[in-house]
Short mmCIF file of C-alpha atoms in Angstrom, two decimals:
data_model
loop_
_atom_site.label_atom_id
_atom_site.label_comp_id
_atom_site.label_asym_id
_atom_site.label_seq_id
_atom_site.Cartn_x
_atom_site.Cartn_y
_atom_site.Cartn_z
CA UNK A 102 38.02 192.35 67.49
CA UNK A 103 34.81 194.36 67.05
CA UNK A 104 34.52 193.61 63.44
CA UNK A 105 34.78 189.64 64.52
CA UNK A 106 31.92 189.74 67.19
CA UNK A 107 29.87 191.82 64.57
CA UNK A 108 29.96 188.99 62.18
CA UNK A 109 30.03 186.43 64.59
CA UNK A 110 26.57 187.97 65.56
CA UNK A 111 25.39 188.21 62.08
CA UNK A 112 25.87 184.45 60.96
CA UNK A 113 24.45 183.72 64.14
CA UNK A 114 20.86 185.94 63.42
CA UNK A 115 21.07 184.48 60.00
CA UNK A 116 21.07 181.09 61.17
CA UNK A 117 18.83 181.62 63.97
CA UNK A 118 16.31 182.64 61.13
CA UNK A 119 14.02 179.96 59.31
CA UNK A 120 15.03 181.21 55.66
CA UNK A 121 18.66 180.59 55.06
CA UNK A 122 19.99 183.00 52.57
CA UNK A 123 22.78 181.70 49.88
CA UNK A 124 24.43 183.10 47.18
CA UNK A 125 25.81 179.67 45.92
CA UNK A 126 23.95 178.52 42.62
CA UNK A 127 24.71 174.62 42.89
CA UNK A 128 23.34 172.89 45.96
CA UNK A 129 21.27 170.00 46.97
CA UNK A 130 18.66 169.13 49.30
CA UNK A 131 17.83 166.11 51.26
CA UNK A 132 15.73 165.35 53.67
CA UNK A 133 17.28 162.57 57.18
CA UNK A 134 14.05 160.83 57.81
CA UNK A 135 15.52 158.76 60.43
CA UNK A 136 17.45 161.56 62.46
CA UNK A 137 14.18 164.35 61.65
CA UNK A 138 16.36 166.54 59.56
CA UNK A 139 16.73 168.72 56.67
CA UNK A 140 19.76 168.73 55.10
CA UNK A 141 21.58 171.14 52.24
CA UNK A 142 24.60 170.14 50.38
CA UNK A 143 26.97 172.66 49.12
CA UNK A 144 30.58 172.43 49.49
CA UNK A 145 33.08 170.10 50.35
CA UNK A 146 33.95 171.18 53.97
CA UNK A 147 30.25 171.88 55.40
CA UNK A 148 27.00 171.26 55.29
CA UNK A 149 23.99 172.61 56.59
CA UNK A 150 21.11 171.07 58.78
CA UNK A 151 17.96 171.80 60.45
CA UNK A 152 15.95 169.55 62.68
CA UNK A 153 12.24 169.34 61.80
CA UNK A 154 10.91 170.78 64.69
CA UNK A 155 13.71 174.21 65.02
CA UNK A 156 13.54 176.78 63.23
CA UNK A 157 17.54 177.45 63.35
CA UNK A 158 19.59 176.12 60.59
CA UNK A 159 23.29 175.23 61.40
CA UNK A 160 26.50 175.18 59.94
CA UNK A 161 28.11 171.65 60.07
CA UNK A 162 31.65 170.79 59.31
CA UNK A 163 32.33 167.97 57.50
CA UNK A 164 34.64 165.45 59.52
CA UNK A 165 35.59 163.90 56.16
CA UNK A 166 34.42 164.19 52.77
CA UNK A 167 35.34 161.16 49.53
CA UNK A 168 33.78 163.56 46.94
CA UNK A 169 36.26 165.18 44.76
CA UNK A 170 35.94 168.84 45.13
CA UNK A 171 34.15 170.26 42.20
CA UNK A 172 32.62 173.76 41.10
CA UNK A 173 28.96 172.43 41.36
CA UNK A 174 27.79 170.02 43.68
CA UNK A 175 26.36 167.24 40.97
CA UNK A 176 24.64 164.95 43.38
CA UNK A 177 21.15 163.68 43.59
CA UNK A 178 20.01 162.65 47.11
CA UNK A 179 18.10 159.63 48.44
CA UNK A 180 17.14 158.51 51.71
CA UNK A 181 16.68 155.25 51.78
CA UNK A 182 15.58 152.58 54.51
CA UNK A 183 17.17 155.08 56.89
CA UNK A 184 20.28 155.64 55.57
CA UNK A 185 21.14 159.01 53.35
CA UNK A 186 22.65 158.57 50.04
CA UNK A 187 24.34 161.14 47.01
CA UNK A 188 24.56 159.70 43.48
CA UNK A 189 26.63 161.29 40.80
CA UNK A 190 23.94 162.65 38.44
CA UNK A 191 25.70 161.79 35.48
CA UNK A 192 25.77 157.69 37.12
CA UNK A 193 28.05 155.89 38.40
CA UNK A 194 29.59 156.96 41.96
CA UNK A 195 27.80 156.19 45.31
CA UNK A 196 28.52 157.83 48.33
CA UNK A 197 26.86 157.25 52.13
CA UNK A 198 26.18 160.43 54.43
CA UNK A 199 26.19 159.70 58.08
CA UNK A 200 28.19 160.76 61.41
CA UNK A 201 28.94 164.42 59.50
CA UNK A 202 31.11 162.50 56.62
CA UNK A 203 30.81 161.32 53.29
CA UNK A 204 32.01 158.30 52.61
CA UNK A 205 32.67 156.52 48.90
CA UNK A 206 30.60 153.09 48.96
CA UNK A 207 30.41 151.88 45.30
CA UNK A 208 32.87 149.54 43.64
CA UNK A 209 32.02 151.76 40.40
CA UNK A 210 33.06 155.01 38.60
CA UNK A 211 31.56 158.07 37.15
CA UNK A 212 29.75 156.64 34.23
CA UNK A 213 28.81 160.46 33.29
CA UNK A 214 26.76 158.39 30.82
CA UNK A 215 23.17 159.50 32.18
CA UNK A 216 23.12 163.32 32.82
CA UNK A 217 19.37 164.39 33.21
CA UNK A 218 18.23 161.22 33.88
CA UNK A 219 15.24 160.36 36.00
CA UNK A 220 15.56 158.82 39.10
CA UNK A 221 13.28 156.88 41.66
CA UNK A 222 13.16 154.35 44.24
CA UNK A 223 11.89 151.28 44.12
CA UNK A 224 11.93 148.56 46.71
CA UNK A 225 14.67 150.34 48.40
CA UNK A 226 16.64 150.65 45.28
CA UNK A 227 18.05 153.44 42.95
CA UNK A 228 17.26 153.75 39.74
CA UNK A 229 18.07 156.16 36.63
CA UNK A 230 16.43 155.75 33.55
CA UNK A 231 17.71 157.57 30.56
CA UNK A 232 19.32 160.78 30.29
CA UNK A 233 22.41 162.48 28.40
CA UNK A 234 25.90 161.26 27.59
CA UNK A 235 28.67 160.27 25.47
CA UNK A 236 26.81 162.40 23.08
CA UNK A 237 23.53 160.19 22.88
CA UNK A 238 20.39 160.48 24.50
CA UNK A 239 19.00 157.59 26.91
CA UNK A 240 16.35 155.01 26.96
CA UNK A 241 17.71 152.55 29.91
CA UNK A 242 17.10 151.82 32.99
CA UNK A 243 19.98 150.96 35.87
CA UNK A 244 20.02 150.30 38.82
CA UNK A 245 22.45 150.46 41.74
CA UNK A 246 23.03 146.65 43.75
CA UNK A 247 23.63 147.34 47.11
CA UNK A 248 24.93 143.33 47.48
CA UNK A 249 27.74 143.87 44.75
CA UNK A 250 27.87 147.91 45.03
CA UNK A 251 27.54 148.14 41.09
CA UNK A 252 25.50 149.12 38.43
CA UNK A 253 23.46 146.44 36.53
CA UNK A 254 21.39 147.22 33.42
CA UNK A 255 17.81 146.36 33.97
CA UNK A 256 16.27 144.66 31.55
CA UNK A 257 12.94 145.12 29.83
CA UNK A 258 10.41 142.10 29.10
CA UNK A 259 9.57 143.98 25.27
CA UNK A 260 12.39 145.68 23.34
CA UNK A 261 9.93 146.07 20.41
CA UNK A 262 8.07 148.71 22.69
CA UNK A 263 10.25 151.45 23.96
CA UNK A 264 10.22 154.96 24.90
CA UNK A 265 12.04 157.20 22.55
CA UNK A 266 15.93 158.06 24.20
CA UNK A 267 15.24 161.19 26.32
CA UNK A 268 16.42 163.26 28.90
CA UNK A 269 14.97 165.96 31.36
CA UNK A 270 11.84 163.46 31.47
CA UNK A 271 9.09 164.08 34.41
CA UNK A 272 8.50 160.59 36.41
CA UNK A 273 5.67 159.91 39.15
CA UNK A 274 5.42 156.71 40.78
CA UNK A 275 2.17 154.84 41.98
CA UNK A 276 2.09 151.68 43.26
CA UNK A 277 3.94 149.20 40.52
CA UNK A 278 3.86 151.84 38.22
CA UNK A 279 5.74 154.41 37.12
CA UNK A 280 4.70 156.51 34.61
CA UNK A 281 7.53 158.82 31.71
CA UNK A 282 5.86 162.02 30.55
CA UNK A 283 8.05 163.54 27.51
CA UNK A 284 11.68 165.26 27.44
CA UNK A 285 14.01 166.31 25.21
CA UNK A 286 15.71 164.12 23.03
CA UNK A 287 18.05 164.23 18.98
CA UNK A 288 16.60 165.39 15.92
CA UNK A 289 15.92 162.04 14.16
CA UNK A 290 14.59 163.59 11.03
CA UNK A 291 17.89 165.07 9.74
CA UNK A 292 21.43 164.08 9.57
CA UNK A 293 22.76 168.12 11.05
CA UNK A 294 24.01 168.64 13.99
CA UNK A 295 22.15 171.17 16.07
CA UNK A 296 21.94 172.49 19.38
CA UNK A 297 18.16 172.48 19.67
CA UNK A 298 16.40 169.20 21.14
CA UNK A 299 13.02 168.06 20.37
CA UNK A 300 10.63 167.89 22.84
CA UNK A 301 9.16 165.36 23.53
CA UNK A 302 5.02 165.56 24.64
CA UNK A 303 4.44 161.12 24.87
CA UNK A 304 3.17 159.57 27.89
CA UNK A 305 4.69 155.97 29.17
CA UNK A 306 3.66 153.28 31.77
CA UNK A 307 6.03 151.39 33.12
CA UNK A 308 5.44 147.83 35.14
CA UNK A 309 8.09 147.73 37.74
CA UNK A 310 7.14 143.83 38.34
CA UNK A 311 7.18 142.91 34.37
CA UNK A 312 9.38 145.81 33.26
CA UNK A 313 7.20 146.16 30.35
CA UNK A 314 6.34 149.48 28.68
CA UNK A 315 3.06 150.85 27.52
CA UNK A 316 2.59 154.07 25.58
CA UNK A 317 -0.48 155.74 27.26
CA UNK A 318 -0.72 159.03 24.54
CA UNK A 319 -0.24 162.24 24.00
CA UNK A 320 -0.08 165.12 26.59
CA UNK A 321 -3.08 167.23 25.44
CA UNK A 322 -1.60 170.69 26.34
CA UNK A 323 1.54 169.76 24.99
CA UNK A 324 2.72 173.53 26.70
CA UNK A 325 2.24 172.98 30.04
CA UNK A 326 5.65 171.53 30.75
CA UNK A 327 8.99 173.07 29.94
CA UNK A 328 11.32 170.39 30.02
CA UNK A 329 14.42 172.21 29.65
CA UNK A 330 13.20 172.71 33.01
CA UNK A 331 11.74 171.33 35.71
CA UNK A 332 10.68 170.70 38.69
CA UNK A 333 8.58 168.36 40.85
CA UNK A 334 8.24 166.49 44.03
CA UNK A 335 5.61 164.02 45.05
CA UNK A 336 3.13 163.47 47.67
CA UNK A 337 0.21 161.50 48.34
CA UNK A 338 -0.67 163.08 44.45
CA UNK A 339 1.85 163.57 41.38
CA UNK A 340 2.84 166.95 41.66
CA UNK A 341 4.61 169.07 39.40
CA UNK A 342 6.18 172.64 40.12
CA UNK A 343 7.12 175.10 37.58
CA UNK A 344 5.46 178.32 36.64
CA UNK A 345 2.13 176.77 38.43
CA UNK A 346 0.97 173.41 40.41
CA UNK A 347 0.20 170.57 38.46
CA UNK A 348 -1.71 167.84 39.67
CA UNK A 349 -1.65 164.77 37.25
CA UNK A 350 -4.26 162.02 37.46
CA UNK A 351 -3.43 159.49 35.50
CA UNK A 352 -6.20 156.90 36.42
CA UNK A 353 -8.69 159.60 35.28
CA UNK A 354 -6.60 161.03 32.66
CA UNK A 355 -6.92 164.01 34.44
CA UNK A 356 -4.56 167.15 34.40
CA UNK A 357 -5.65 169.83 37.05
CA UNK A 358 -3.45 173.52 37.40
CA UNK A 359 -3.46 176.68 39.50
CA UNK A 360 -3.15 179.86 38.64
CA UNK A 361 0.74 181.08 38.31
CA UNK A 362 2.58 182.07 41.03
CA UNK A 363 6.14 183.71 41.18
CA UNK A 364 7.31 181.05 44.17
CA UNK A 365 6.17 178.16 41.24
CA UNK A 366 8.45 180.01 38.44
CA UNK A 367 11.43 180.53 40.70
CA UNK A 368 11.22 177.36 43.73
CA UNK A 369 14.13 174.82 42.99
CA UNK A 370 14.88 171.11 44.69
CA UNK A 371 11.63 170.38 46.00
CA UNK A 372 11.30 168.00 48.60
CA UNK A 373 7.96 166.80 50.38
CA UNK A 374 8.02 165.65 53.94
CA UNK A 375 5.34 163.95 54.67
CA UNK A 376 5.82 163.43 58.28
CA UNK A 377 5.49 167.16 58.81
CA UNK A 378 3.45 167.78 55.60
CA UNK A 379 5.83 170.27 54.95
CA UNK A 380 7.12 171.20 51.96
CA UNK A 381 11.30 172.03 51.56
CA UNK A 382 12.80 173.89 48.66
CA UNK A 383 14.79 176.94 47.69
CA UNK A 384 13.25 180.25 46.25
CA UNK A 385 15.30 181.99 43.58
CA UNK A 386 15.16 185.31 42.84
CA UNK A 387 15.15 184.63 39.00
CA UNK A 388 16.02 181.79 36.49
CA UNK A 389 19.09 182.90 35.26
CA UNK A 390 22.83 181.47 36.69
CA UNK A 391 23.26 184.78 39.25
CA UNK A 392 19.71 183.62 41.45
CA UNK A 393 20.75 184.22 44.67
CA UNK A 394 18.50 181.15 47.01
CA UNK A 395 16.30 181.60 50.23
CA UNK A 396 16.29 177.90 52.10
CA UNK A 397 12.35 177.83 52.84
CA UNK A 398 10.43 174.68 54.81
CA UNK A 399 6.69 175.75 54.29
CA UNK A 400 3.47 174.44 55.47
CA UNK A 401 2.62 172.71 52.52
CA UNK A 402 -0.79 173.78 53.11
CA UNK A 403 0.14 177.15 52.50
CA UNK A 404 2.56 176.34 50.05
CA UNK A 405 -0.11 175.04 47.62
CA UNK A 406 -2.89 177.08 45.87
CA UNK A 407 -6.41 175.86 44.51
CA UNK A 408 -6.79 174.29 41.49
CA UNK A 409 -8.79 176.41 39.57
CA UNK A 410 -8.10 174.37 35.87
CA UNK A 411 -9.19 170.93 34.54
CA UNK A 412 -8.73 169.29 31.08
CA UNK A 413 -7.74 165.97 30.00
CA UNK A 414 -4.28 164.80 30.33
CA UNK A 415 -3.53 162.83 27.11
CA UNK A 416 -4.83 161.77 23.94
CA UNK A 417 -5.05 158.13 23.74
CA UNK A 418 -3.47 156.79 21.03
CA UNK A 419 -6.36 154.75 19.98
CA UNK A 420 -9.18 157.29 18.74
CA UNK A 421 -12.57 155.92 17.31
CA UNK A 422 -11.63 155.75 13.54
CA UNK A 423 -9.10 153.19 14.50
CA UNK A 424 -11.28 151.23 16.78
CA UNK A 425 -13.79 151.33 13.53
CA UNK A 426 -10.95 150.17 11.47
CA UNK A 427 -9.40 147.69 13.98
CA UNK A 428 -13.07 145.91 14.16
CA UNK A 429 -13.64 146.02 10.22
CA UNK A 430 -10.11 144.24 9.78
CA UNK A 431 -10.95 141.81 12.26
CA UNK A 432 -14.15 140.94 10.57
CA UNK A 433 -12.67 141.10 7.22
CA UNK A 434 -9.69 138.62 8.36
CA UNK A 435 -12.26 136.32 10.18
CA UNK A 436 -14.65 136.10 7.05
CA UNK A 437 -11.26 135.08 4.65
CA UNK A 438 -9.55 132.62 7.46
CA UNK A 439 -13.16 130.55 7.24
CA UNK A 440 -13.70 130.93 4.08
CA UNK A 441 -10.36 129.63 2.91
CA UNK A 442 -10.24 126.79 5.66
CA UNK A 443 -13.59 125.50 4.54
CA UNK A 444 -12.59 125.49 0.73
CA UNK A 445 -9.09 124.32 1.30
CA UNK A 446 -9.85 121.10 3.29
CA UNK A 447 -7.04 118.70 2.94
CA UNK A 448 -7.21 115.63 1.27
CA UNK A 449 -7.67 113.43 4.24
CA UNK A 450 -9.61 115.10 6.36
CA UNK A 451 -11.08 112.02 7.76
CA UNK A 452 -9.53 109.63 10.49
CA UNK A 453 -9.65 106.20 11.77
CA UNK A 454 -11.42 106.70 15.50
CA UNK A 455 -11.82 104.07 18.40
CA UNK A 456 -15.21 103.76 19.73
CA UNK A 457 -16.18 101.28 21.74
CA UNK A 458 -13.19 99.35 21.40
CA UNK A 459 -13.63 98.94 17.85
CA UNK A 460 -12.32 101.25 14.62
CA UNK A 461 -14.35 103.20 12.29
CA UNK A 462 -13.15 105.42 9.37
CA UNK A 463 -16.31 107.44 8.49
CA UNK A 464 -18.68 106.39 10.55
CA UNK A 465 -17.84 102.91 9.21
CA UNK A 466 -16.84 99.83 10.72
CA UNK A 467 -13.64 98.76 10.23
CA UNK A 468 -13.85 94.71 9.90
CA UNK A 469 -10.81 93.21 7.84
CA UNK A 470 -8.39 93.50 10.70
CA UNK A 471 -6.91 89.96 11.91
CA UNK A 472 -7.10 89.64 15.88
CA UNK A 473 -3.24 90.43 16.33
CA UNK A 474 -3.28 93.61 14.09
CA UNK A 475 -6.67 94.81 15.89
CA UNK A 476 -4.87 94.15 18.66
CA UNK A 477 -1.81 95.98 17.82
CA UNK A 478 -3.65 99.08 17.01
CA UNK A 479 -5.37 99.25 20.18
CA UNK A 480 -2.22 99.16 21.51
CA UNK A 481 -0.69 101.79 19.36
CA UNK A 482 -4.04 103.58 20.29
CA UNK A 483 -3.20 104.03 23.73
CA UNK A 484 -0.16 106.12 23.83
CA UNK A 485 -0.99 107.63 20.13
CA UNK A 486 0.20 110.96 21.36
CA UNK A 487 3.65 109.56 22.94
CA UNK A 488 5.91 107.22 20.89
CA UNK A 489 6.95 104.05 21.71
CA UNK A 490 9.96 102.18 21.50
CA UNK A 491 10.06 99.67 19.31
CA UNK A 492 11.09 96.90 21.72
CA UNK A 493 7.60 97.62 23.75
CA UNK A 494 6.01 96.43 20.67
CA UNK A 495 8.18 93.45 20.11
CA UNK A 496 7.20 92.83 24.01
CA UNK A 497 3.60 93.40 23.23
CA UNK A 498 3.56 90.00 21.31
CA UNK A 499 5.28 88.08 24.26
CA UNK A 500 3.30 86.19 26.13
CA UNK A 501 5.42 85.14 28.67
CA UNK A 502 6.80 82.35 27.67
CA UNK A 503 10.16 81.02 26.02
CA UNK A 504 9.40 82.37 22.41
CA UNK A 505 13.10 83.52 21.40
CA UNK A 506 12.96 87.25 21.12
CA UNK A 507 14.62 87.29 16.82
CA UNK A 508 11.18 84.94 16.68
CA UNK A 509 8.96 87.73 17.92
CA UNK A 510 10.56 90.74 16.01
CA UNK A 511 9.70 88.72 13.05
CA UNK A 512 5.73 88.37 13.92
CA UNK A 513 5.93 92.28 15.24
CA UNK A 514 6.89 92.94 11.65
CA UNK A 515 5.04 90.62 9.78
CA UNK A 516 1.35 91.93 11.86
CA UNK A 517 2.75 95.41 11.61
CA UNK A 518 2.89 95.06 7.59
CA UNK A 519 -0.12 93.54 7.62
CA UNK A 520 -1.85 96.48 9.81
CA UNK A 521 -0.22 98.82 7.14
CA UNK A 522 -1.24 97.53 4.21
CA UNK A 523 -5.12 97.06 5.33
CA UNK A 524 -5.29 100.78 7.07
CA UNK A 525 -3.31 102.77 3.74
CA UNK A 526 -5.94 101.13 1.53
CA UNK A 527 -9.16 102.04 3.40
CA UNK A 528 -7.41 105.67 3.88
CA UNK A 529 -6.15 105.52 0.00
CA UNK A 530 -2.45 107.01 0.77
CA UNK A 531 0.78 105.45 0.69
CA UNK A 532 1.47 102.83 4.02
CA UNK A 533 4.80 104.78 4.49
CA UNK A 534 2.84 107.55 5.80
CA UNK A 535 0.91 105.88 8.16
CA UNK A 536 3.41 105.82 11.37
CA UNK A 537 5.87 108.09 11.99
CA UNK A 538 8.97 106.26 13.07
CA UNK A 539 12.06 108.27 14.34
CA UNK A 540 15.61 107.59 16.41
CA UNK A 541 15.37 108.40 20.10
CA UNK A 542 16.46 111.92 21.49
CA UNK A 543 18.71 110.44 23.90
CA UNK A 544 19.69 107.44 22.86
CA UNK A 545 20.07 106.89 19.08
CA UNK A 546 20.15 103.04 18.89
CA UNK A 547 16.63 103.10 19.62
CA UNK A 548 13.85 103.20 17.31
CA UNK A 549 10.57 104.53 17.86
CA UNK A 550 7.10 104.41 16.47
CA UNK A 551 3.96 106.57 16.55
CA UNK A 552 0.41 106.58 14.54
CA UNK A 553 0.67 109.78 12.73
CA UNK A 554 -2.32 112.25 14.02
CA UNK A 555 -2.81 113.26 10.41
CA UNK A 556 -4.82 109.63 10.55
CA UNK A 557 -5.78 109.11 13.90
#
């Protein structure tokens, strides 16, 4: 009985303490805007919780719990629109956390396809781009429909312009932007199998709106980020945690640092709370598998340190030399294009125009044309750029009267030859190439005709 109060004392002055203490290496953290709570996910029958203003953490059993019981806890957490959500980190399974139970809420499966993938939010919907599986490394992006509870594959505007298939990336969101920063990813240079990854140092902007990519550069201190592992958690600035504080500044191309600190090295599952401008995470004791974790919400004042370093975040791809060389091309390509168009003028360059009501080819007067065919190619004139049936120009020549219609075809073709002939000769090429006549789109039986702009 004695040993039972004992420990019944000792959880509760552990609890009662703002650092929670766990030997457990697989957990995750999440933060209940909407109830003012911080929350730590660990096993399948509890959880723990602390409200923002307390300084007690509690023990809460789980009423129910969908999530098969696993080893590790591999869930990534997202509060969303006031509701709390955990994602299988490989893809695929959705599961809602509310009234102390975890419910399944996806009409999906564990796609395990997109391990180490990077995930955001985006007008109040999850995303995952890239990642590990089915032995292949990642470029896509998904996202979960809350309408249909599946996964769709987004699709990008460019697939000419990707990012290299990566895992492990860093992401930071601004606005309608997201921007990729390296990885790890296959050896493409050799055909052997290896267990060593290339790392990745490019930076990428993504449009969320156009879901176009842009490649930005090259990190410049292409050993400031370990992507085997990392860390990071944003604010109102791009943050990244490991070893030291990274600030990134990407409209400056700016990359500022603090000096190292052993809570950077060793902090794991950051989360920022902006509300309380606190700053949630847990402290290891080291980086290998046996850490033992202290649960620590910290001023994030005091969490932070200066930043005492500044250099340049990337290298743009475009240096100098290839502006110099992109501007001599141009110049080169402009000088051929008019030299050739101004030696290769075609044949009949010149065109029959309508000025004033009356035709000139070459500045000169065109005055052989009977009444009917001037008339006829005034007409023709007017919708040169659309073509015409060739019943309007049969019921050009009516004039309203009782003139059978086989009568008028016959003076339609008889002006129209006439027209022909006259125009081929003054522009010295064959009459057949004068019009262009072709079958209607829609209807077949009808004919249409059209001055051919080579002329007009």
């Amino acid at each position: 009985m004695l040993r039972i109060v004992i420990l019944f004392f000792a959880i509760n002055l552990t609890f009662s303490q703002e650092k929670l203490r766990l030997k457990d290496n697989y957990l995750q953290t999440g933060i209940d805007f909407k109830n003012r709570k911080y929350l730590i996910f660990i096993n399948p029958e509890f959880y723990y919780s602390k409200k923002f203003e307390s300084k007690t953490w509690s023990k809460n059993t789980l009423k129910f719990n969908a999530i098969p019981k696993e080893d590790n806890f591999p869930y990534n957490f997202f509060h969303i629109k006031g509701k709390n959500y955990l994602v299988h980190n490989g893809c695929g399974t959705v599961y809602e956390f509310k009234n102390d139970s975890i419910i399944r809420i996806d009409n999906s499966f564990e796609h395990k396809n997109q391990f180490m993938a990077s995930t955001f939010v985006y007008k109040d919907e999850i995303y995952y781009f890239g990642g590990y599986g089915l032995f292949t490394f990642k470029n896509i992006l998904t996202k979960f429909d809350f309408k249909t509870k599946e996964w769709e594959l987004v699709k990008y505007s460019n697939y000419k312009k990707l990012p290299e298939p990566r895992a492990n990336s860093l992401i930071f969101q601004k606005n309608e932007k997201l921007y990729l920063i390296g990885g790890l990813t296959d050896n493409f240079e050799t055909n052997l199998t290896t267990t060593k990854n290339i790392k990745l140092n490019d930076i990428w902007e993504l449009n969320l709106n156009t879901k176009e990519w842009i490649n930005i550069g090259e990190l410049k201190d292409k050993q400031s980020i370990n992507f085997e592992h990392y860390n990071s958690f944003i604010n109102d600035k791009n943050i990244y945690d490991y070893g030291k504080l990274f600030e990134f500044d990407f409209d400056n191309n700016a990359l500022k640092s603090t000096e190292p600190r052993d809570k950077y090295s060793f902090s794991y599952f950051e989360k920022f709370n902006p509300i309380t401008n606190e700053i949630f995470y847990a402290l290891g004791n080291s980086n290998d598998g046996n850490r033992k974790l202290e649960i620590i919400v910290e001023d994030y004042e005091s969490y932070k340190s200066e930043f005492t370093n500044e250099e340049e975040l990337f290298e743009t791809q475009n240096s100098p030399l290839l502006y110099t060389t992109i501007a001599f091309l141009f110049l080169t390509f402009g000088f051929l294009f008019f030299y050739l168009k101004r030696k290769a003028k075609p044949t009949y360059e010149s065109k029959i125009i309508l000025k004033d009501s009356n035709f000139y080819f070459k500045d000169k007067l065109i005055n052989n044309l009977l009444n009917e065919e001037k008339d006829l190619l005034l007409f023709l004139f007017k919708s040169k750029n659309t073509p015409l049936a060739m019943n309007e120009v049969v019921d050009f020549f009516s004039k309203n009267d009782n003139t059978p219609y086989n009568t008028l075809t016959k003076k339609k073709d008889l002006v129209l030859n006439g027209l022909k002939q006259k125009l081929a000769f003054i522009l010295e090429i064959d009459e057949n190439n004068l019009f262009i006549t072709q079958k209607n789109t829609e209807d077949k039986r009808i004919k249409e005709i059209q001055l051919n702009p080579r002329y007009f």
